[in-house]
CSV table of C-alpha atoms in Angstrom, one decimal:
chain,number,residue,atom,x,y,z
A,1,MET,CA,29.2,-41.5,-69.4
A,2,PRO,CA,26.6,-39.0,-70.5
A,3,ASP,CA,26.3,-35.9,-68.3
A,4,ALA,CA,22.7,-36.7,-67.6
A,5,VAL,CA,23.6,-39.9,-65.8
A,6,THR,CA,26.3,-38.2,-63.8
A,7,ALA,CA,23.9,-35.4,-62.9
A,8,LYS,CA,21.3,-38.0,-61.7
A,9,TRP,CA,23.9,-39.6,-59.4
A,10,LEU,CA,24.9,-36.2,-58.0
A,11,VAL,CA,21.3,-35.4,-57.3
A,12,LYS,CA,20.9,-38.7,-55.5
A,13,ILE,CA,24.0,-38.1,-53.5
A,14,ALA,CA,22.9,-34.6,-52.6
A,15,ALA,CA,19.6,-35.9,-51.4
A,16,PHE,CA,21.3,-38.5,-49.1
A,17,VAL,CA,23.7,-35.9,-47.7
A,18,ALA,CA,20.8,-33.5,-47.0
A,19,ALA,CA,18.7,-36.2,-45.4
A,20,PHE,CA,21.4,-37.8,-43.3
A,21,PRO,CA,21.2,-35.6,-40.2
A,22,THR,CA,17.5,-36.2,-39.8
A,23,MET,CA,17.6,-39.9,-40.8
A,24,PRO,CA,16.2,-42.0,-38.0
A,25,GLN,CA,18.8,-44.0,-36.1
A,26,ALA,CA,17.1,-47.3,-37.1
A,27,GLN,CA,17.5,-46.5,-40.8
A,28,ARG,CA,21.1,-45.5,-40.3
A,29,ASP,CA,21.7,-48.9,-38.5
A,30,ASP,CA,19.9,-50.7,-41.4
A,31,ILE,CA,22.4,-49.3,-43.9
A,32,GLY,CA,25.3,-49.8,-41.6
A,33,VAL,CA,26.5,-46.2,-41.5
A,34,ALA,CA,25.6,-45.2,-38.0
A,35,MET,CA,29.1,-44.9,-36.7
A,36,THR,CA,31.0,-44.2,-39.9
A,37,ILE,CA,29.4,-41.0,-41.1
A,38,GLU,CA,30.1,-37.9,-39.0
A,39,THR,CA,30.7,-35.3,-41.8
A,40,PRO,CA,29.2,-34.4,-45.1
A,41,ALA,CA,32.4,-35.6,-46.8
A,42,ALA,CA,32.0,-39.0,-45.2
A,43,ALA,CA,28.3,-39.2,-46.4
A,44,VAL,CA,29.5,-38.4,-49.9
A,45,ALA,CA,32.2,-41.0,-49.8
A,46,TYR,CA,29.7,-43.6,-48.6
A,47,SER,CA,27.2,-42.7,-51.3
A,48,VAL,CA,29.9,-42.9,-54.0
A,49,ARG,CA,30.9,-46.4,-52.8
A,50,THR,CA,27.3,-47.6,-53.5
A,51,ILE,CA,27.7,-46.9,-57.2
A,52,ARG,CA,28.3,-50.4,-58.6
A,53,ASN,CA,29.5,-49.5,-62.1
A,54,HIS,CA,33.2,-48.6,-61.8
A,55,ARG,CA,33.1,-46.2,-64.7
A,56,GLU,CA,30.1,-44.3,-63.4
A,57,ARG,CA,31.7,-44.2,-59.9
A,58,ALA,CA,34.9,-42.8,-61.3
A,59,THR,CA,33.1,-40.2,-63.3
A,60,VAL,CA,30.9,-39.1,-60.4
A,61,GLN,CA,34.0,-38.9,-58.1
A,62,ALA,CA,35.7,-36.7,-60.7
A,63,THR,CA,32.7,-34.5,-61.0
A,64,LEU,CA,31.9,-34.0,-57.3
A,65,PRO,CA,33.0,-30.8,-55.7
A,66,THR,CA,35.5,-30.9,-52.8
A,67,ILE,CA,33.4,-30.9,-49.6
A,68,THR,CA,35.1,-28.8,-46.9
A,69,THR,CA,32.0,-27.7,-44.9
A,70,GLU,CA,30.7,-29.5,-41.8
A,71,ASP,CA,27.2,-28.4,-42.7
A,72,PHE,CA,25.2,-31.2,-44.4
A,73,ALA,CA,22.8,-28.7,-46.0
A,74,VAL,CA,25.5,-26.6,-47.5
A,75,ALA,CA,27.3,-29.6,-48.8
A,76,ALA,CA,24.1,-30.9,-50.4
A,77,GLY,CA,23.7,-27.5,-52.1
A,78,GLN,CA,27.2,-27.6,-53.4
A,79,ILE,CA,26.5,-31.0,-54.9
A,80,ARG,CA,23.2,-29.9,-56.5
A,81,ASP,CA,25.0,-26.9,-58.0
A,82,ALA,CA,27.6,-29.3,-59.6
A,83,ALA,CA,24.7,-31.3,-61.0
A,84,GLU,CA,23.0,-28.2,-62.4
A,85,ARG,CA,26.3,-27.2,-64.2
A,86,LEU,CA,26.2,-30.5,-66.0
A,87,GLY,CA,22.8,-29.5,-67.5
């Protein structure tokens, strides 16, 4: 998969991770993640599962940095940095 496609996925995932803490409860309920996401790593895992193309999903998973922080903003920044490295 071209790096540009992977980078776009990473940017989308970073945006979701960054927005999750301020996402209204009703919106969380609508997407069914209210109780399952408590950490940035869980938000990343949820986002990756939404990628339907298995090859794209595998490439994105392989490209994502390991998220060890509990801070959603820091995790989003790490993901954006990974996307930038792809060009």
